[in-house]
Coordinates of C-alpha atoms (C1' of nucleotides) in Angstrom, one line a residue:
Chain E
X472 CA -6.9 -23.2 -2.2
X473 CA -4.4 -20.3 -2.0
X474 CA -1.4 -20.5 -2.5
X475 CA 0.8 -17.4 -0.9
X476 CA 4.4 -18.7 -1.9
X477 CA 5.2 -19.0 -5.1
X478 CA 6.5 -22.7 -3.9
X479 CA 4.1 -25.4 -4.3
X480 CA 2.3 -26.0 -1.1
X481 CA 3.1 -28.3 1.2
X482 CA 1.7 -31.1 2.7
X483 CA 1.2 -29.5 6.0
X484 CA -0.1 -26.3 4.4
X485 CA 0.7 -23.3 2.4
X486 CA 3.0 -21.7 4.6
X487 CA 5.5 -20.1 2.6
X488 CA 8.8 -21.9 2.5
X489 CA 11.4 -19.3 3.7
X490 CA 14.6 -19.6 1.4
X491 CA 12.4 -19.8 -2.1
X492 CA 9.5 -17.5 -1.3
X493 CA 12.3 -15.0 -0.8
X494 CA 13.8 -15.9 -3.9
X495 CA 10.9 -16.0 -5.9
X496 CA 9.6 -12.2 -4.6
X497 CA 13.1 -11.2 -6.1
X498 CA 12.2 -12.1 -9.6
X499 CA 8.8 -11.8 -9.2
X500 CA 9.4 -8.1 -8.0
X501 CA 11.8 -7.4 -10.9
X502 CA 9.3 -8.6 -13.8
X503 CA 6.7 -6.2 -12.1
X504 CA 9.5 -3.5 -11.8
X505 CA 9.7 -3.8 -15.7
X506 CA 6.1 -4.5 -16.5
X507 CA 5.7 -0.7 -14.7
X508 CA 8.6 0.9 -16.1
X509 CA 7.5 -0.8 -19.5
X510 CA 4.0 -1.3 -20.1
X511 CA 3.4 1.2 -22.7
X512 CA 5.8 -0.8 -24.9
X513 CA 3.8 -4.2 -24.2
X514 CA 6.6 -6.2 -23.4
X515 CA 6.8 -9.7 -24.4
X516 CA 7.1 -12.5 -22.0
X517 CA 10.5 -13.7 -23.9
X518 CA 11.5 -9.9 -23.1
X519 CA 10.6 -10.1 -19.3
X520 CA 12.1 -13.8 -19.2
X521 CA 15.6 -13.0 -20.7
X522 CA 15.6 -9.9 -18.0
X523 CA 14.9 -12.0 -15.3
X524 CA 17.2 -14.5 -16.7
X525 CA 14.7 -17.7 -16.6
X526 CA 12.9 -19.3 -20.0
X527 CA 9.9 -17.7 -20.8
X528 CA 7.9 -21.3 -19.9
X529 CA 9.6 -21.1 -16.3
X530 CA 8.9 -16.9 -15.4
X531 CA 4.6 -18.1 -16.6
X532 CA 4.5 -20.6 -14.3
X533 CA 6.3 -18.8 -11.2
X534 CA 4.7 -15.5 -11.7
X535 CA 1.1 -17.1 -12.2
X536 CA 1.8 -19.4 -9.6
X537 CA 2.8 -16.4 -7.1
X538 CA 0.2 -13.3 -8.7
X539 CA -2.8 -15.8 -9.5
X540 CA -2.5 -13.8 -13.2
X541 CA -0.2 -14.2 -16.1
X542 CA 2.4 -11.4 -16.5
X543 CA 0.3 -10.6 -19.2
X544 CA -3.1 -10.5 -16.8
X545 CA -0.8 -8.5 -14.4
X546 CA 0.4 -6.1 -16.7
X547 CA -2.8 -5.5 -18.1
X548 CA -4.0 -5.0 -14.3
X549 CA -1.8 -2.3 -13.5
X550 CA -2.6 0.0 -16.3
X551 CA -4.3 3.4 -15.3
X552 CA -7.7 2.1 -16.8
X553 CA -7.3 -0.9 -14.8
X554 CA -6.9 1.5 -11.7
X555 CA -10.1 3.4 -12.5
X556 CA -12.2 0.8 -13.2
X557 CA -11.2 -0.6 -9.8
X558 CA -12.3 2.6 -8.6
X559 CA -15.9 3.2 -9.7
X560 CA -16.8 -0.6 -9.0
X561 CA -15.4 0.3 -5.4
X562 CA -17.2 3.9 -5.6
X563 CA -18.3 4.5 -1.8
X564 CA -16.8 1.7 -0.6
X565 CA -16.4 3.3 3.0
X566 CA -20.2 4.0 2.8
X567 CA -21.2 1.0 2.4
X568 CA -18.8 -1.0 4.6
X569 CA -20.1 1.0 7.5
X570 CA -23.9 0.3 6.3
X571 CA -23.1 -3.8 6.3
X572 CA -20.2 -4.2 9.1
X573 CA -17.9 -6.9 8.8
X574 CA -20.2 -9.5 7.6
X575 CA -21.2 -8.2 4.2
X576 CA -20.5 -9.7 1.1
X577 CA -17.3 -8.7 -0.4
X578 CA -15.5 -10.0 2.7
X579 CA -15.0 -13.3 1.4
X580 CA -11.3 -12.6 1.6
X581 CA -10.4 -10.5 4.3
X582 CA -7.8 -10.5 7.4
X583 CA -10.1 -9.4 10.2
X584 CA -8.4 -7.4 13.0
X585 CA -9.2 -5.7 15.9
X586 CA -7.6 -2.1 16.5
X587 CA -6.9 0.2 19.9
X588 CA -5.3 2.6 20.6
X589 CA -2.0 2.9 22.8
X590 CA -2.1 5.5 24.9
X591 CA -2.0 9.4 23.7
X592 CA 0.9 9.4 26.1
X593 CA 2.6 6.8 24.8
X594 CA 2.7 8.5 21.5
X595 CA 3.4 11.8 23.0
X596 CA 6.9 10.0 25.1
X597 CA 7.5 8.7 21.1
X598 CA 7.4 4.6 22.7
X599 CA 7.8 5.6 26.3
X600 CA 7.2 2.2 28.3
X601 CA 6.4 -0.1 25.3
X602 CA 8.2 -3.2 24.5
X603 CA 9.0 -4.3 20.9
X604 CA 9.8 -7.3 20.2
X605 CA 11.2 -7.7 16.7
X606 CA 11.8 -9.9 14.0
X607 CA 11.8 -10.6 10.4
X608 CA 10.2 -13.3 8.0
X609 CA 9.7 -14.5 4.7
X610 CA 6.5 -13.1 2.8
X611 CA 5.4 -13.1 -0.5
X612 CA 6.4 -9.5 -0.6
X613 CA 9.7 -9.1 0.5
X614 CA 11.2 -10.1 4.1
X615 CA 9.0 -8.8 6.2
X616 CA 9.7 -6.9 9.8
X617 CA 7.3 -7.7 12.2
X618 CA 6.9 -5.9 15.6
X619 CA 4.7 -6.8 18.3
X620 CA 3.6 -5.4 21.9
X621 CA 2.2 -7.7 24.3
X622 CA -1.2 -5.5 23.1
X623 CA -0.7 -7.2 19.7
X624 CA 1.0 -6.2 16.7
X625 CA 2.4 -2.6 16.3
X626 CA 4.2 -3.0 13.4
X627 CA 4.9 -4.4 9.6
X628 CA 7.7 -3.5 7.5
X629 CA 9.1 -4.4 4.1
X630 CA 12.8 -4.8 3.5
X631 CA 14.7 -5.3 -0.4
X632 CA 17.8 -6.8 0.7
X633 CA 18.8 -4.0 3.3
X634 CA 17.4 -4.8 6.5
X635 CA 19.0 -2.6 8.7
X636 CA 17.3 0.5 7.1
X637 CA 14.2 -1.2 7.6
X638 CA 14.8 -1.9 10.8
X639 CA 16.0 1.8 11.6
X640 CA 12.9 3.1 10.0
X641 CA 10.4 0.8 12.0
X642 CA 12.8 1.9 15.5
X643 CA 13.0 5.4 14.7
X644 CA 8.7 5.5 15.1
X645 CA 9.2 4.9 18.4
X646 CA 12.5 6.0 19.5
X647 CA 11.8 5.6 23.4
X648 CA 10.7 2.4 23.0
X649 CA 12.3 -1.0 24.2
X650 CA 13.3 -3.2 21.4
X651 CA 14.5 -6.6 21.6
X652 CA 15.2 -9.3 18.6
X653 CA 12.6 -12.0 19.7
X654 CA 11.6 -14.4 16.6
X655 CA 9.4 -16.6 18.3
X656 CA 7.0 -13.9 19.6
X657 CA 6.7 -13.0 15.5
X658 CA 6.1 -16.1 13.9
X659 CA 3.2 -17.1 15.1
X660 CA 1.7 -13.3 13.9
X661 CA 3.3 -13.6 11.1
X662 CA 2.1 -17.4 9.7
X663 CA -1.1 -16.1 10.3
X664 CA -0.9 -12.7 8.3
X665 CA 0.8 -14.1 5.4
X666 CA -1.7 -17.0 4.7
X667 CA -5.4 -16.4 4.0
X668 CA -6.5 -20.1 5.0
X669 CA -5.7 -18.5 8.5
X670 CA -8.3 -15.7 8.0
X671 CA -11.3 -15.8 10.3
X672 CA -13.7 -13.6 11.9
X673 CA -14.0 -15.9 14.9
X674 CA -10.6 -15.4 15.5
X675 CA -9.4 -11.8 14.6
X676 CA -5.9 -10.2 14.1
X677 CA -5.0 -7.5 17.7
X678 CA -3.6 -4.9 16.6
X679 CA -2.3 -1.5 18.2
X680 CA -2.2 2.3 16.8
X681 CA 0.4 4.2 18.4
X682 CA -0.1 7.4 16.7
X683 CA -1.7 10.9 16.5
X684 CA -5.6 11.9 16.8
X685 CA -6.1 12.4 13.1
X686 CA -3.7 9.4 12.0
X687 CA -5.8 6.7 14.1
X688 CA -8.7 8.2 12.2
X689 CA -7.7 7.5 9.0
X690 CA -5.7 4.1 9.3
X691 CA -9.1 3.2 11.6
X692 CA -11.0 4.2 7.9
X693 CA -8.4 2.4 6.0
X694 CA -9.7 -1.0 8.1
X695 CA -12.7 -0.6 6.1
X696 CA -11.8 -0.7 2.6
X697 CA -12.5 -4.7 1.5
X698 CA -9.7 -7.0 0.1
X699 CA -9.5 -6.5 -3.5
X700 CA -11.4 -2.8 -3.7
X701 CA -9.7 0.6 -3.5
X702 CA -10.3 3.7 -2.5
X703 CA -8.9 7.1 -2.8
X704 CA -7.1 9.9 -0.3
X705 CA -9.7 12.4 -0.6
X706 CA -12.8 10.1 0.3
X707 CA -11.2 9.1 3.1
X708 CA -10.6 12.8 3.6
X709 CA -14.5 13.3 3.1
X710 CA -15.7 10.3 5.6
X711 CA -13.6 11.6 8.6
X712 CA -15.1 15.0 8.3
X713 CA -12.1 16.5 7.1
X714 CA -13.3 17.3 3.3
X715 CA -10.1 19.5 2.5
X716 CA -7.5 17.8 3.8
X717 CA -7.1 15.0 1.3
X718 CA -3.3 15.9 1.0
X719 CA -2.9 15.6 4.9
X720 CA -4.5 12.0 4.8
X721 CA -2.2 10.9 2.2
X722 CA 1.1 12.2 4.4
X723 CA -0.8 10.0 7.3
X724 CA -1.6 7.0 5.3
X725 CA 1.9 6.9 4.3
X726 CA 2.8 7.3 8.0
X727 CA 0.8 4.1 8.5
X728 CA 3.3 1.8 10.9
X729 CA 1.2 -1.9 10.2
X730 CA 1.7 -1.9 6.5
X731 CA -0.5 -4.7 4.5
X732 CA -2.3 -5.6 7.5
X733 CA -3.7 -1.6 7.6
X734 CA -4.1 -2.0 4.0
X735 CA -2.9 1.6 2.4
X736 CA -1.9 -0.3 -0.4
X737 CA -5.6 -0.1 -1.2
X738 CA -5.7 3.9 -1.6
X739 CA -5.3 5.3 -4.8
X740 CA -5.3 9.0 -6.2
X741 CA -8.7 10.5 -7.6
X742 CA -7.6 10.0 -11.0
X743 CA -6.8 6.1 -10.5
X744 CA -3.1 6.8 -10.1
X745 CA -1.1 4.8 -7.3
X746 CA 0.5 8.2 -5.7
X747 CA 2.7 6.6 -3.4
X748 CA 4.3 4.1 -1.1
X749 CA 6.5 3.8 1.4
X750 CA 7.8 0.7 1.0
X751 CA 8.3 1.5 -2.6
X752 CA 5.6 2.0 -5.5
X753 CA 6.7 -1.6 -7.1
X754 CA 5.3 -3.5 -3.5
X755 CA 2.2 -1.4 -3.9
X756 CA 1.3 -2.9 -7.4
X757 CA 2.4 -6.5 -6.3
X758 CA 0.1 -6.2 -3.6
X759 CA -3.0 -5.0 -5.7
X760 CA -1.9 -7.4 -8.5
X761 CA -1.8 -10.1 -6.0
X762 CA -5.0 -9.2 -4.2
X763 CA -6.7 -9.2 -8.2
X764 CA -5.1 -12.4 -8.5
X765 CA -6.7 -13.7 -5.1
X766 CA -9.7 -12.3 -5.8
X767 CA -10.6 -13.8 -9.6
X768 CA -8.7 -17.1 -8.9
Chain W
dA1120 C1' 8.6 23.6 5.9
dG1121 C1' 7.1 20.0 3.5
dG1122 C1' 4.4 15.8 2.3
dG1123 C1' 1.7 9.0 -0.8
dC1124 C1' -3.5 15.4 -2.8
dC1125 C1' -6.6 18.0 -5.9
dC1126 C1' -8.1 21.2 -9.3
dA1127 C1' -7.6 24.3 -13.1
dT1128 C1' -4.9 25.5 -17.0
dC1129 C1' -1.9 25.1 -20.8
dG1130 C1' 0.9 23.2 -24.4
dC1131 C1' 1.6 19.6 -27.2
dA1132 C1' 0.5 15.3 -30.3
Chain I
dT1392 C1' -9.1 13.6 -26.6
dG1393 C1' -5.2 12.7 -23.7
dC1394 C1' -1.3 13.1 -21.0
dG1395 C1' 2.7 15.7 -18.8
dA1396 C1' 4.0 19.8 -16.5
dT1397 C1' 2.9 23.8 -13.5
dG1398 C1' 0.9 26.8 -10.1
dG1399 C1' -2.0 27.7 -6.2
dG1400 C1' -4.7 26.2 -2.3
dC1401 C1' -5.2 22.9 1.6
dC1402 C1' -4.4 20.6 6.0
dC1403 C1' -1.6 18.0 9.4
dT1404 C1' 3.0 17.2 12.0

DNA sequence: AGGGCCCATCGCA
DNA sequence: TGCGATGGGCCCT
């Protein structure tokens, strides 16, 4: 069984319990942060324990319990090679998600949604006549902001400790928009994002686009990568028709307003490297790491 | 104008 | 080899 928090599951599930998930992202996000900045030097697991400030025994246990991998594991999977290698045993992923739909193989682990798209005039009026209702929660990743239309989920954010940024960024999509703090018409969306024992086809995620021609596009091709594959900006670029504008596909990836759920986490430069993120290039390895972890455990 | 790109080159170990 | 750094081209908002 998965196991999301880095808590131990409880009785009634594996719903992450609030107060030490968060906790345990912190450190969990700060032995990545080093393992990144780091990993040429190998570090040792006394070095990343004694920078975390926990005994070496205690940061194994949390970090494998959270990632699925040892630090070790994990550092080893965030190396470049590791990124290639991920590559060519994805190579043509899109091609052949298309050729098997949603019921082939490698979707053993997947969050299914279903997309559409708001209206082009409610992009054009920048929210015009949509309400937002807001909130945040505890994730593995972070506090996580969650917005949601009575169309379904519009939006997922990631916040390190300053929410009100996060918030502002998330608003200022939709600046026409109505926005009101509502918690209980989150949770529910977000219990179900965050654990994977909640993933079905028969009962798929709604989601809504708000966004231009050529962004729905590409976060509609981003739908297609599979949990735990990759692939990169300009083969996205290639499968929309737009062969030359890989650049342009990463600027919309990144503009991508249902992070983790519209999985640009999984698109990587040609060369294997990660590129970018918005929510910061240390949550982008977490998330692959954690996905690798998912996917061998 | 300025990006979560890509390719060709070049300089350095 | 391999890995940075650099320059030019490319395409969307």
């Amino acid at each position: 069984m998965l196991n999301l928090s880095a808590t131990e599951a409880t009785p009634a599930g594996n719903v992450p319990d609030t107060a030490r998930g968060r906790d345990d992202y912190e450190i969990v996000r700060r032995t990545i942060e080093m393992i990144s900045d780091r990993w040429r030097d190998q570090p040792s697991l006394d070095d990343l324990a004694a920078h975390v400030g926990l005994s070496p025994l205690a940061l194994q246990r949390l970090f494998s319990r959270w990632a699925g991998l040892s630090p070790k594991s994990f550092l080893q999977a965030v190396t470049l090679d590791h990124a290639r290698s991920l590559l060519d045993a994805s190579a043509s992923v899109l091609d052949a998600s298309l050729e098997l739909g949603l019921s082939g193989p490698g979707r053993l682990h997947d969050l299914f949604v279903t997309h559409h798209a708001m209206t082009p005039g409610a992009y054009k009026q920048r929210g015009e006549g949509v309400e937002m209702r807001w909130a945040f929660h505890a994730s593995p990743f972070g506090r996580a902001l969650l917005m949601v239309t009575e169309h379904g989920l519009a939006g997922l954010g990631f916040s390190d400790g300053d929410d009100a940024a996060t918030l502002a960024d998330m608003m200022n999509r939709w600046p026409c928009a109505t926005h009101v703090e509502d918690e209980a018409a989150t949770a529910p969306y977000a219990a179900r994002i965050f654990d994977p024992a909640m993933w079905r086809p028969d009962r798929p995620l709604r989601v809504v686009f708000i966004g231009s021609d050529f962004e729905l596009r590409v976060w509609e091709t981003l739908l297609a990568v599979p949990f735990g594959r990759a692939t990169t900006y300009s083969d996205i670029a290639r499968h929309i028709g737009r062969p030359t504008a890989a650049r342009a596909v990463g600027t919309a990836v990144g503009r991508n307003p249902i992070s983790f759920v519209v999985p640009c986490h999984r698109v990587l430069g040609k060369g294997g490297g990660l590129c970018g993120y918005h929510w910061g290039l240390t949550r982008k390895r977490a998330i692959l790491g954690w996905e690798a972890g998912v996917a061998t455990g």
